[in-house]
PDB file of N, CA, C and O and ligand atoms in Angstrom:
ATOM      1  N   MET A   1      -3.179  80.706 168.384  1.00  0.00           N
ATOM      2  CA  MET A   1      -1.659  80.624 168.022  1.00  0.00           C
ATOM      3  C   MET A   1      -1.054  81.971 168.404  1.00  0.00           C
ATOM      4  O   MET A   1      -1.342  83.135 168.105  1.00  0.00           O
ATOM      5  N   ILE A   2       0.072  81.872 169.253  1.00  0.00           N
ATOM      6  CA  ILE A   2       0.808  82.974 169.773  1.00  0.00           C
ATOM      7  C   ILE A   2       1.854  83.373 168.562  1.00  0.00           C
ATOM      8  O   ILE A   2       2.489  82.524 168.146  1.00  0.00           O
ATOM      9  N   VAL A   3       1.947  84.617 168.279  1.00  0.00           N
ATOM     10  CA  VAL A   3       2.818  84.928 167.345  1.00  0.00           C
ATOM     11  C   VAL A   3       4.074  85.716 167.918  1.00  0.00           C
ATOM     12  O   VAL A   3       3.807  86.694 168.629  1.00  0.00           O
ATOM     13  N   VAL A   4       5.272  85.215 167.567  1.00  0.00           N
ATOM     14  CA  VAL A   4       6.422  85.793 168.245  1.00  0.00           C
ATOM     15  C   VAL A   4       7.219  86.324 167.075  1.00  0.00           C
ATOM     16  O   VAL A   4       7.616  85.503 166.176  1.00  0.00           O
ATOM     17  N   GLU A   5       7.556  87.581 167.010  1.00  0.00           N
ATOM     18  CA  GLU A   5       8.220  88.165 165.854  1.00  0.00           C
ATOM     19  C   GLU A   5       9.726  88.680 166.370  1.00  0.00           C
ATOM     20  O   GLU A   5       9.616  89.553 167.350  1.00  0.00           O
ATOM     21  N   VAL A   6      10.700  88.326 165.868  1.00  0.00           N
ATOM     22  CA  VAL A   6      12.033  88.845 166.228  1.00  0.00           C
ATOM     23  C   VAL A   6      12.562  89.561 165.047  1.00  0.00           C
ATOM     24  O   VAL A   6      12.714  89.318 163.895  1.00  0.00           O
ATOM     25  N   CYS A   7      13.005  90.813 165.323  1.00  0.00           N
ATOM     26  CA  CYS A   7      13.506  91.725 164.340  1.00  0.00           C
ATOM     27  C   CYS A   7      14.970  91.148 163.792  1.00  0.00           C
ATOM     28  O   CYS A   7      15.763  90.900 164.578  1.00  0.00           O
ATOM     29  N   VAL A   8      15.045  90.999 162.495  1.00  0.00           N
ATOM     30  CA  VAL A   8      16.356  90.408 161.901  1.00  0.00           C
ATOM     31  C   VAL A   8      16.883  91.499 160.997  1.00  0.00           C
ATOM     32  O   VAL A   8      17.510  91.180 160.074  1.00  0.00           O
ATOM     33  N   GLY A   9      16.358  92.704 161.155  1.00  0.00           N
ATOM     34  CA  GLY A   9      16.933  93.845 160.311  1.00  0.00           C
ATOM     35  C   GLY A   9      18.418  93.920 160.663  1.00  0.00           C
ATOM     36  O   GLY A   9      18.874  93.360 161.726  1.00  0.00           O
ATOM     37  N   SER A  10      19.119  94.863 159.914  1.00  0.00           N
ATOM     38  CA  SER A  10      20.508  94.699 160.061  1.00  0.00           C
ATOM     39  C   SER A  10      21.030  95.231 161.412  1.00  0.00           C
ATOM     40  O   SER A  10      21.943  94.548 161.936  1.00  0.00           O
ATOM     41  N   SER A  11      20.465  96.231 162.087  1.00  0.00           N
ATOM     42  CA  SER A  11      20.678  96.684 163.227  1.00  0.00           C
ATOM     43  C   SER A  11      20.677  95.514 164.496  1.00  0.00           C
ATOM     44  O   SER A  11      21.503  95.221 165.269  1.00  0.00           O
ATOM     45  N   CYS A  12      19.390  94.822 164.371  1.00  0.00           N
ATOM     46  CA  CYS A  12      19.156  93.885 165.370  1.00  0.00           C
ATOM     47  C   CYS A  12      20.099  92.620 165.132  1.00  0.00           C
ATOM     48  O   CYS A  12      20.353  91.910 166.233  1.00  0.00           O
ATOM     49  N   PHE A  13      20.154  92.401 163.828  1.00  0.00           N
ATOM     50  CA  PHE A  13      20.980  91.310 163.504  1.00  0.00           C
ATOM     51  C   PHE A  13      22.453  91.298 164.075  1.00  0.00           C
ATOM     52  O   PHE A  13      22.991  90.451 164.769  1.00  0.00           O
ATOM     53  N   LEU A  14      22.911  92.597 164.028  1.00  0.00           N
ATOM     54  CA  LEU A  14      24.391  92.674 164.479  1.00  0.00           C
ATOM     55  C   LEU A  14      24.390  92.758 166.130  1.00  0.00           C
ATOM     56  O   LEU A  14      25.256  92.506 166.747  1.00  0.00           O
ATOM     57  N   ARG A  15      23.200  93.100 166.670  1.00  0.00           N
ATOM     58  CA  ARG A  15      23.092  92.924 168.197  1.00  0.00           C
ATOM     59  C   ARG A  15      22.769  91.565 168.688  1.00  0.00           C
ATOM     60  O   ARG A  15      22.445  91.422 169.777  1.00  0.00           O
ATOM     61  N   GLY A  16      22.636  90.620 167.741  1.00  0.00           N
ATOM     62  CA  GLY A  16      22.352  89.287 168.028  1.00  0.00           C
ATOM     63  C   GLY A  16      21.024  88.643 168.038  1.00  0.00           C
ATOM     64  O   GLY A  16      20.672  87.711 168.611  1.00  0.00           O
ATOM     65  N   SER A  17      20.340  89.084 167.106  1.00  0.00           N
ATOM     66  CA  SER A  17      18.826  88.542 166.910  1.00  0.00           C
ATOM     67  C   SER A  17      18.945  87.030 166.579  1.00  0.00           C
ATOM     68  O   SER A  17      18.015  86.296 166.995  1.00  0.00           O
ATOM     69  N   GLU A  18      19.910  86.649 165.951  1.00  0.00           N
ATOM     70  CA  GLU A  18      20.104  85.153 165.677  1.00  0.00           C
ATOM     71  C   GLU A  18      19.883  84.246 166.949  1.00  0.00           C
ATOM     72  O   GLU A  18      19.141  83.185 167.036  1.00  0.00           O
ATOM     73  N   GLY A  19      20.622  84.697 168.162  1.00  0.00           N
ATOM     74  CA  GLY A  19      20.636  84.005 169.071  1.00  0.00           C
ATOM     75  C   GLY A  19      19.213  84.106 169.828  1.00  0.00           C
ATOM     76  O   GLY A  19      18.869  83.061 170.462  1.00  0.00           O
ATOM     77  N   VAL A  20      18.730  85.211 169.714  1.00  0.00           N
ATOM     78  CA  VAL A  20      17.317  85.319 170.367  1.00  0.00           C
ATOM     79  C   VAL A  20      16.353  84.358 169.530  1.00  0.00           C
ATOM     80  O   VAL A  20      15.509  83.661 170.309  1.00  0.00           O
ATOM     81  N   VAL A  21      16.482  84.340 168.319  1.00  0.00           N
ATOM     82  CA  VAL A  21      15.528  83.454 167.561  1.00  0.00           C
ATOM     83  C   VAL A  21      15.685  82.061 167.820  1.00  0.00           C
ATOM     84  O   VAL A  21      14.768  81.316 168.144  1.00  0.00           O
ATOM     85  N   LYS A  22      16.992  81.508 168.095  1.00  0.00           N
ATOM     86  CA  LYS A  22      17.279  80.187 168.453  1.00  0.00           C
ATOM     87  C   LYS A  22      16.738  79.948 169.852  1.00  0.00           C
ATOM     88  O   LYS A  22      16.226  78.762 170.019  1.00  0.00           O
ATOM     89  N   ALA A  23      16.828  80.832 170.787  1.00  0.00           N
ATOM     90  CA  ALA A  23      16.380  80.616 172.159  1.00  0.00           C
ATOM     91  C   ALA A  23      14.890  80.489 172.086  1.00  0.00           C
ATOM     92  O   ALA A  23      14.451  79.442 172.877  1.00  0.00           O
ATOM     93  N   PHE A  24      14.032  81.266 171.414  1.00  0.00           N
ATOM     94  CA  PHE A  24      12.579  81.178 171.240  1.00  0.00           C
ATOM     95  C   PHE A  24      12.358  79.813 170.570  1.00  0.00           C
ATOM     96  O   PHE A  24      11.498  79.106 171.095  1.00  0.00           O
ATOM     97  N   GLN A  25      13.109  79.540 169.647  1.00  0.00           N
ATOM     98  CA  GLN A  25      12.626  78.258 168.814  1.00  0.00           C
ATOM     99  C   GLN A  25      12.802  77.092 169.606  1.00  0.00           C
ATOM    100  O   GLN A  25      11.917  76.205 169.692  1.00  0.00           O
ATOM    101  N   SER A  26      13.836  76.935 170.398  1.00  0.00           N
ATOM    102  CA  SER A  26      14.130  75.628 171.201  1.00  0.00           C
ATOM    103  C   SER A  26      12.974  75.687 172.230  1.00  0.00           C
ATOM    104  O   SER A  26      12.426  74.488 172.511  1.00  0.00           O
ATOM    105  N   LEU A  27      12.621  76.772 173.012  1.00  0.00           N
ATOM    106  CA  LEU A  27      11.645  76.867 174.002  1.00  0.00           C
ATOM    107  C   LEU A  27      10.236  76.395 173.500  1.00  0.00           C
ATOM    108  O   LEU A  27       9.588  75.653 174.050  1.00  0.00           O
ATOM    109  N   ILE A  28       9.997  76.975 172.310  1.00  0.00           N
ATOM    110  CA  ILE A  28       8.626  76.575 171.729  1.00  0.00           C
ATOM    111  C   ILE A  28       8.647  75.187 171.417  1.00  0.00           C
ATOM    112  O   ILE A  28       7.635  74.399 171.570  1.00  0.00           O
ATOM    113  N   GLU A  29       9.819  74.600 170.676  1.00  0.00           N
ATOM    114  CA  GLU A  29       9.541  73.205 170.281  1.00  0.00           C
ATOM    115  C   GLU A  29       9.483  72.360 171.632  1.00  0.00           C
ATOM    116  O   GLU A  29       8.796  71.302 171.650  1.00  0.00           O
ATOM    117  N   GLU A  30      10.244  72.698 172.640  1.00  0.00           N
ATOM    118  CA  GLU A  30      10.182  71.996 173.897  1.00  0.00           C
ATOM    119  C   GLU A  30       8.831  72.060 174.583  1.00  0.00           C
ATOM    120  O   GLU A  30       8.414  70.898 175.047  1.00  0.00           O
ATOM    121  N   LYS A  31       8.326  73.172 174.671  1.00  0.00           N
ATOM    122  CA  LYS A  31       7.221  73.238 175.754  1.00  0.00           C
ATOM    123  C   LYS A  31       5.888  73.614 175.076  1.00  0.00           C
ATOM    124  O   LYS A  31       4.914  73.224 175.832  1.00  0.00           O
ATOM    125  N   CYS A  32       5.865  74.061 174.072  1.00  0.00           N
ATOM    126  CA  CYS A  32       4.427  74.164 173.296  1.00  0.00           C
ATOM    127  C   CYS A  32       4.384  74.071 171.806  1.00  0.00           C
ATOM    128  O   CYS A  32       3.916  74.983 171.021  1.00  0.00           O
ATOM    129  N   PRO A  33       4.857  72.963 171.260  1.00  0.00           N
ATOM    130  CA  PRO A  33       5.097  72.813 169.785  1.00  0.00           C
ATOM    131  C   PRO A  33       3.760  73.060 168.993  1.00  0.00           C
ATOM    132  O   PRO A  33       2.683  72.449 169.660  1.00  0.00           O
ATOM    133  N   GLY A  34       3.606  73.840 167.996  1.00  0.00           N
ATOM    134  CA  GLY A  34       2.389  73.948 167.284  1.00  0.00           C
ATOM    135  C   GLY A  34       1.365  74.850 167.891  1.00  0.00           C
ATOM    136  O   GLY A  34       0.531  75.351 167.457  1.00  0.00           O
ATOM    137  N   GLN A  35       1.903  75.563 169.095  1.00  0.00           N
ATOM    138  CA  GLN A  35       0.868  76.495 169.793  1.00  0.00           C
ATOM    139  C   GLN A  35       1.537  77.929 169.562  1.00  0.00           C
ATOM    140  O   GLN A  35       0.778  78.882 169.905  1.00  0.00           O
ATOM    141  N   ALA A  36       2.704  78.139 169.189  1.00  0.00           N
ATOM    142  CA  ALA A  36       3.359  79.358 168.919  1.00  0.00           C
ATOM    143  C   ALA A  36       4.102  79.351 167.652  1.00  0.00           C
ATOM    144  O   ALA A  36       4.652  78.353 167.334  1.00  0.00           O
ATOM    145  N   VAL A  37       3.991  80.429 167.040  1.00  0.00           N
ATOM    146  CA  VAL A  37       4.691  80.520 165.677  1.00  0.00           C
ATOM    147  C   VAL A  37       5.877  81.604 165.774  1.00  0.00           C
ATOM    148  O   VAL A  37       5.636  82.706 166.277  1.00  0.00           O
ATOM    149  N   LEU A  38       7.006  81.354 165.357  1.00  0.00           N
ATOM    150  CA  LEU A  38       8.137  82.312 165.471  1.00  0.00           C
ATOM    151  C   LEU A  38       8.300  82.870 163.958  1.00  0.00           C
ATOM    152  O   LEU A  38       8.452  82.032 162.987  1.00  0.00           O
ATOM    153  N   LYS A  39       8.374  84.077 163.864  1.00  0.00           N
ATOM    154  CA  LYS A  39       8.789  84.813 162.623  1.00  0.00           C
ATOM    155  C   LYS A  39       9.813  85.801 162.492  1.00  0.00           C
ATOM    156  O   LYS A  39       9.977  86.525 163.583  1.00  0.00           O
ATOM    157  N   GLY A  40      10.617  85.929 161.548  1.00  0.00           N
ATOM    158  CA  GLY A  40      11.612  86.939 161.502  1.00  0.00           C
ATOM    159  C   GLY A  40      10.769  88.176 161.020  1.00  0.00           C
ATOM    160  O   GLY A  40      10.007  88.067 160.232  1.00  0.00           O
ATOM    161  N   SER A  41      11.268  89.423 161.387  1.00  0.00           N
ATOM    162  CA  SER A  41      10.613  90.666 160.997  1.00  0.00           C
ATOM    163  C   SER A  41      11.574  91.600 160.447  1.00  0.00           C
ATOM    164  O   SER A  41      12.864  91.590 160.855  1.00  0.00           O
ATOM    165  N   PHE A  42      11.165  92.362 159.399  1.00  0.00           N
ATOM    166  CA  PHE A  42      12.211  93.444 159.084  1.00  0.00           C
ATOM    167  C   PHE A  42      12.285  94.548 160.272  1.00  0.00           C
ATOM    168  O   PHE A  42      11.370  94.389 161.091  1.00  0.00           O
ATOM    169  N   CYS A  43      13.066  95.603 159.960  1.00  0.00           N
ATOM    170  CA  CYS A  43      13.042  96.602 161.029  1.00  0.00           C
ATOM    171  C   CYS A  43      11.762  97.068 161.550  1.00  0.00           C
ATOM    172  O   CYS A  43      10.874  97.454 160.795  1.00  0.00           O
ATOM    173  N   MET A  44      11.626  97.049 162.840  1.00  0.00           N
ATOM    174  CA  MET A  44      10.496  97.512 163.554  1.00  0.00           C
ATOM    175  C   MET A  44      10.682  99.010 164.042  1.00  0.00           C
ATOM    176  O   MET A  44       9.861  99.500 164.655  1.00  0.00           O
ATOM    177  N   GLY A  45      11.806  99.784 163.595  1.00  0.00           N
ATOM    178  CA  GLY A  45      11.831 101.055 163.882  1.00  0.00           C
ATOM    179  C   GLY A  45      12.288 101.466 165.278  1.00  0.00           C
ATOM    180  O   GLY A  45      12.297 102.553 165.680  1.00  0.00           O
ATOM    181  N   GLN A  46      12.831 100.471 165.879  1.00  0.00           N
ATOM    182  CA  GLN A  46      13.509 100.759 167.251  1.00  0.00           C
ATOM    183  C   GLN A  46      14.929 100.202 167.243  1.00  0.00           C
ATOM    184  O   GLN A  46      15.342  99.618 168.299  1.00  0.00           O
ATOM    185  N   CYS A  47      15.591 100.567 166.318  1.00  0.00           N
ATOM    186  CA  CYS A  47      16.985  99.994 166.118  1.00  0.00           C
ATOM    187  C   CYS A  47      17.922 100.425 167.282  1.00  0.00           C
ATOM    188  O   CYS A  47      18.884  99.615 167.561  1.00  0.00           O
ATOM    189  N   THR A  48      17.773 101.569 167.922  1.00  0.00           N
ATOM    190  CA  THR A  48      18.751 101.908 168.844  1.00  0.00           C
ATOM    191  C   THR A  48      18.570 101.069 170.128  1.00  0.00           C
ATOM    192  O   THR A  48      19.425 101.167 171.182  1.00  0.00           O
ATOM    193  N   THR A  49      17.341 100.431 170.332  1.00  0.00           N
ATOM    194  CA  THR A  49      17.174  99.669 171.388  1.00  0.00           C
ATOM    195  C   THR A  49      16.992  98.086 171.138  1.00  0.00           C
ATOM    196  O   THR A  49      16.098  97.499 171.840  1.00  0.00           O
ATOM    197  N   GLY A  50      17.550  97.728 170.035  1.00  0.00           N
ATOM    198  CA  GLY A  50      17.436  96.251 169.540  1.00  0.00           C
ATOM    199  C   GLY A  50      18.269  95.348 170.492  1.00  0.00           C
ATOM    200  O   GLY A  50      18.929  95.867 171.346  1.00  0.00           O
ATOM    201  N   VAL A  51      17.836  94.141 170.503  1.00  0.00           N
ATOM    202  CA  VAL A  51      17.135  93.322 169.588  1.00  0.00           C
ATOM    203  C   VAL A  51      15.643  93.535 170.078  1.00  0.00           C
ATOM    204  O   VAL A  51      15.229  93.485 171.116  1.00  0.00           O
ATOM    205  N   THR A  52      14.736  93.862 168.965  1.00  0.00           N
ATOM    206  CA  THR A  52      13.463  94.278 169.236  1.00  0.00           C
ATOM    207  C   THR A  52      12.571  92.846 169.111  1.00  0.00           C
ATOM    208  O   THR A  52      12.754  92.192 168.014  1.00  0.00           O
ATOM    209  N   VAL A  53      11.709  92.638 169.886  1.00  0.00           N
ATOM    210  CA  VAL A  53      10.850  91.522 169.738  1.00  0.00           C
ATOM    211  C   VAL A  53       9.298  91.871 169.973  1.00  0.00           C
ATOM    212  O   VAL A  53       9.141  92.942 170.801  1.00  0.00           O
ATOM    213  N   ARG A  54       8.403  91.228 169.251  1.00  0.00           N
ATOM    214  CA  ARG A  54       6.988  91.624 169.359  1.00  0.00           C
ATOM    215  C   ARG A  54       6.290  90.215 169.695  1.00  0.00           C
ATOM    216  O   ARG A  54       6.521  89.210 168.982  1.00  0.00           O
ATOM    217  N   ILE A  55       5.558  90.266 170.667  1.00  0.00           N
ATOM    218  CA  ILE A  55       4.897  89.013 171.089  1.00  0.00           C
ATOM    219  C   ILE A  55       3.381  89.386 171.109  1.00  0.00           C
ATOM    220  O   ILE A  55       2.941  90.301 171.977  1.00  0.00           O
ATOM    221  N   GLN A  56       2.607  88.978 170.145  1.00  0.00           N
ATOM    222  CA  GLN A  56       1.359  89.379 170.013  1.00  0.00           C
ATOM    223  C   GLN A  56       1.443  90.982 169.664  1.00  0.00           C
ATOM    224  O   GLN A  56       2.214  91.307 168.741  1.00  0.00           O
ATOM    225  N   ASP A  57       0.844  91.935 170.437  1.00  0.00           N
ATOM    226  CA  ASP A  57       0.913  93.322 170.037  1.00  0.00           C
ATOM    227  C   ASP A  57       1.794  94.042 171.114  1.00  0.00           C
ATOM    228  O   ASP A  57       1.796  95.272 171.074  1.00  0.00           O
ATOM    229  N   ARG A  58       2.620  93.202 171.746  1.00  0.00           N
ATOM    230  CA  ARG A  58       3.526  93.971 172.781  1.00  0.00           C
ATOM    231  C   ARG A  58       4.981  93.993 172.246  1.00  0.00           C
ATOM    232  O   ARG A  58       5.328  92.853 171.917  1.00  0.00           O
ATOM    233  N   TYR A  59       5.755  95.059 172.444  1.00  0.00           N
ATOM    234  CA  TYR A  59       6.915  95.148 171.994  1.00  0.00           C
ATOM    235  C   TYR A  59       7.836  95.097 173.043  1.00  0.00           C
ATOM    236  O   TYR A  59       7.716  95.639 174.189  1.00  0.00           O
ATOM    237  N   PHE A  60       9.166  94.400 172.908  1.00  0.00           N
ATOM    238  CA  PHE A  60      10.120  94.324 173.970  1.00  0.00           C
ATOM    239  C   PHE A  60      11.502  94.722 173.160  1.00  0.00           C
ATOM    240  O   PHE A  60      11.777  94.493 172.181  1.00  0.00           O
ATOM    241  N   SER A  61      12.211  95.516 174.045  1.00  0.00           N
ATOM    242  CA  SER A  61      13.500  95.969 173.654  1.00  0.00           C
ATOM    243  C   SER A  61      14.749  95.423 174.307  1.00  0.00           C
ATOM    244  O   SER A  61      14.641  94.898 175.376  1.00  0.00           O
ATOM    245  N   CYS A  62      15.884  95.543 173.714  1.00  0.00           N
ATOM    246  CA  CYS A  62      17.118  95.245 174.254  1.00  0.00           C
ATOM    247  C   CYS A  62      17.113  93.689 174.649  1.00  0.00           C
ATOM    248  O   CYS A  62      17.747  93.384 175.724  1.00  0.00           O
ATOM    249  N   VAL A  63      16.576  92.848 173.835  1.00  0.00           N
ATOM    250  CA  VAL A  63      16.239  91.440 174.195  1.00  0.00           C
ATOM    251  C   VAL A  63      17.685  90.612 173.952  1.00  0.00           C
ATOM    252  O   VAL A  63      18.098  90.809 172.818  1.00  0.00           O
ATOM    253  N   THR A  64      18.078  89.837 174.890  1.00  0.00           N
ATOM    254  CA  THR A  64      19.200  89.000 174.591  1.00  0.00           C
ATOM    255  C   THR A  64      18.789  87.537 174.691  1.00  0.00           C
ATOM    256  O   THR A  64      17.607  87.285 175.285  1.00  0.00           O
ATOM    257  N   PRO A  65      19.544  86.643 174.473  1.00  0.00           N
ATOM    258  CA  PRO A  65      19.136  85.238 174.565  1.00  0.00           C
ATOM    259  C   PRO A  65      18.782  84.954 176.065  1.00  0.00           C
ATOM    260  O   PRO A  65      17.993  84.090 176.358  1.00  0.00           O
ATOM    261  N   GLN A  66      19.537  85.694 176.846  1.00  0.00           N
ATOM    262  CA  GLN A  66      19.265  85.394 178.367  1.00  0.00           C
ATOM    263  C   GLN A  66      18.008  85.880 178.804  1.00  0.00           C
ATOM    264  O   GLN A  66      17.450  85.371 179.778  1.00  0.00           O
ATOM    265  N   ASP A  67      17.262  86.662 178.195  1.00  0.00           N
ATOM    266  CA  ASP A  67      16.027  87.167 178.388  1.00  0.00           C
ATOM    267  C   ASP A  67      14.903  86.230 177.986  1.00  0.00           C
ATOM    268  O   ASP A  67      13.641  86.597 178.346  1.00  0.00           O
ATOM    269  N   VAL A  68      15.167  85.636 177.052  1.00  0.00           N
ATOM    270  CA  VAL A  68      14.062  84.908 176.375  1.00  0.00           C
ATOM    271  C   VAL A  68      13.300  83.894 177.222  1.00  0.00           C
ATOM    272  O   VAL A  68      12.163  83.827 177.081  1.00  0.00           O
ATOM    273  N   SER A  69      13.961  83.235 178.216  1.00  0.00           N
ATOM    274  CA  SER A  69      13.195  82.301 179.096  1.00  0.00           C
ATOM    275  C   SER A  69      12.192  83.112 179.820  1.00  0.00           C
ATOM    276  O   SER A  69      11.166  82.552 179.929  1.00  0.00           O
ATOM    277  N   ALA A  70      12.525  84.267 180.328  1.00  0.00           N
ATOM    278  CA  ALA A  70      11.510  85.003 181.319  1.00  0.00           C
ATOM    279  C   ALA A  70      10.344  85.545 180.282  1.00  0.00           C
ATOM    280  O   ALA A  70       9.343  85.562 180.868  1.00  0.00           O
ATOM    281  N   LEU A  71      10.770  85.918 179.246  1.00  0.00           N
ATOM    282  CA  LEU A  71       9.598  86.335 178.276  1.00  0.00           C
ATOM    283  C   LEU A  71       8.749  85.348 177.954  1.00  0.00           C
ATOM    284  O   LEU A  71       7.479  85.401 177.975  1.00  0.00           O
ATOM    285  N   PHE A  72       9.307  84.142 177.684  1.00  0.00           N
ATOM    286  CA  PHE A  72       8.611  82.932 177.212  1.00  0.00           C
ATOM    287  C   PHE A  72       7.533  82.482 178.411  1.00  0.00           C
ATOM    288  O   PHE A  72       6.462  82.153 178.102  1.00  0.00           O
ATOM    289  N   GLU A  73       8.021  82.533 179.568  1.00  0.00           N
ATOM    290  CA  GLU A  73       7.414  82.213 180.771  1.00  0.00           C
ATOM    291  C   GLU A  73       6.232  83.091 181.143  1.00  0.00           C
ATOM    292  O   GLU A  73       5.177  82.749 181.567  1.00  0.00           O
ATOM    293  N   LYS A  74       6.425  84.270 180.905  1.00  0.00           N
ATOM    294  CA  LYS A  74       5.447  85.329 181.270  1.00  0.00           C
ATOM    295  C   LYS A  74       4.281  85.598 180.131  1.00  0.00           C
ATOM    296  O   LYS A  74       3.243  85.816 180.439  1.00  0.00           O
ATOM    297  N   TYR A  75       4.965  85.647 178.853  1.00  0.00           N
ATOM    298  CA  TYR A  75       3.971  86.109 177.777  1.00  0.00           C
ATOM    299  C   TYR A  75       3.438  85.079 176.832  1.00  0.00           C
ATOM    300  O   TYR A  75       2.597  85.294 176.028  1.00  0.00           O
ATOM    301  N   ILE A  76       4.191  83.880 176.798  1.00  0.00           N
ATOM    302  CA  ILE A  76       3.704  82.898 175.938  1.00  0.00           C
ATOM    303  C   ILE A  76       3.070  81.888 176.510  1.00  0.00           C
ATOM    304  O   ILE A  76       1.926  81.547 176.324  1.00  0.00           O
ATOM    305  N   LEU A  77       3.797  81.098 177.503  1.00  0.00           N
ATOM    306  CA  LEU A  77       3.264  79.983 178.123  1.00  0.00           C
ATOM    307  C   LEU A  77       1.847  80.064 178.809  1.00  0.00           C
ATOM    308  O   LEU A  77       1.075  79.150 178.419  1.00  0.00           O
ATOM    309  N   PRO A  78       1.556  81.274 179.462  1.00  0.00           N
ATOM    310  CA  PRO A  78       0.229  81.317 179.976  1.00  0.00           C
ATOM    311  C   PRO A  78      -0.756  81.374 179.179  1.00  0.00           C
ATOM    312  O   PRO A  78      -1.925  81.115 179.286  1.00  0.00           O
ATOM    313  N   ASN A  79      -0.511  81.837 177.796  1.00  0.00           N
ATOM    314  CA  ASN A  79      -1.515  82.047 176.753  1.00  0.00           C
ATOM    315  C   ASN A  79      -1.719  80.759 176.031  1.00  0.00           C
ATOM    316  O   ASN A  79      -2.582  80.765 175.125  1.00  0.00           O
ATOM    317  N   VAL A  80      -0.971  79.802 176.151  1.00  0.00           N
ATOM    318  CA  VAL A  80      -1.116  78.614 175.334  1.00  0.00           C
ATOM    319  C   VAL A  80      -1.792  77.334 176.087  1.00  0.00           C
ATOM    320  O   VAL A  80      -2.078  76.356 175.610  1.00  0.00           O
ATOM    321  N   ARG A  81      -1.862  77.557 177.357  1.00  0.00           N
ATOM    322  CA  ARG A  81      -2.368  76.632 178.286  1.00  0.00           C
ATOM    323  C   ARG A  81      -3.986  76.650 178.543  1.00  0.00           C
ATOM    324  O   ARG A  81      -4.420  77.955 178.642  1.00  0.00           O
TER     325      ARG A  81
HETATM  326  S1  LIG B 101      16.974  96.649 162.979  1.00  0.00           S
HETATM  327 FE1  LIG B 101      15.532  95.966 164.416  1.00  0.00          FE
HETATM  328  S2  LIG B 101      14.296  97.580 164.915  1.00  0.00           S
HETATM  329 FE2  LIG B 101      15.403  98.406 163.400  1.00  0.00          FE
END
């Protein structure tokens, strides 16, 4: 099971983490339901470069909803097939 955590701390929330969550959610439901789990996370300590996302043990900064598709294709999809 791939674990995807999106920071929903106050700074990342203001930077649009809700849209990032929705984008991951719809891709997971569409392409690999039940094989990846999406979680909200408290502050990951990288507020100045939010939205912060963690996929397994890897951190990503400045993530926007537009970035989600590329992250999904590169770091999630290859690991669920
Ligand atoms: S609020 Fe997201 S890293 Fe701090």
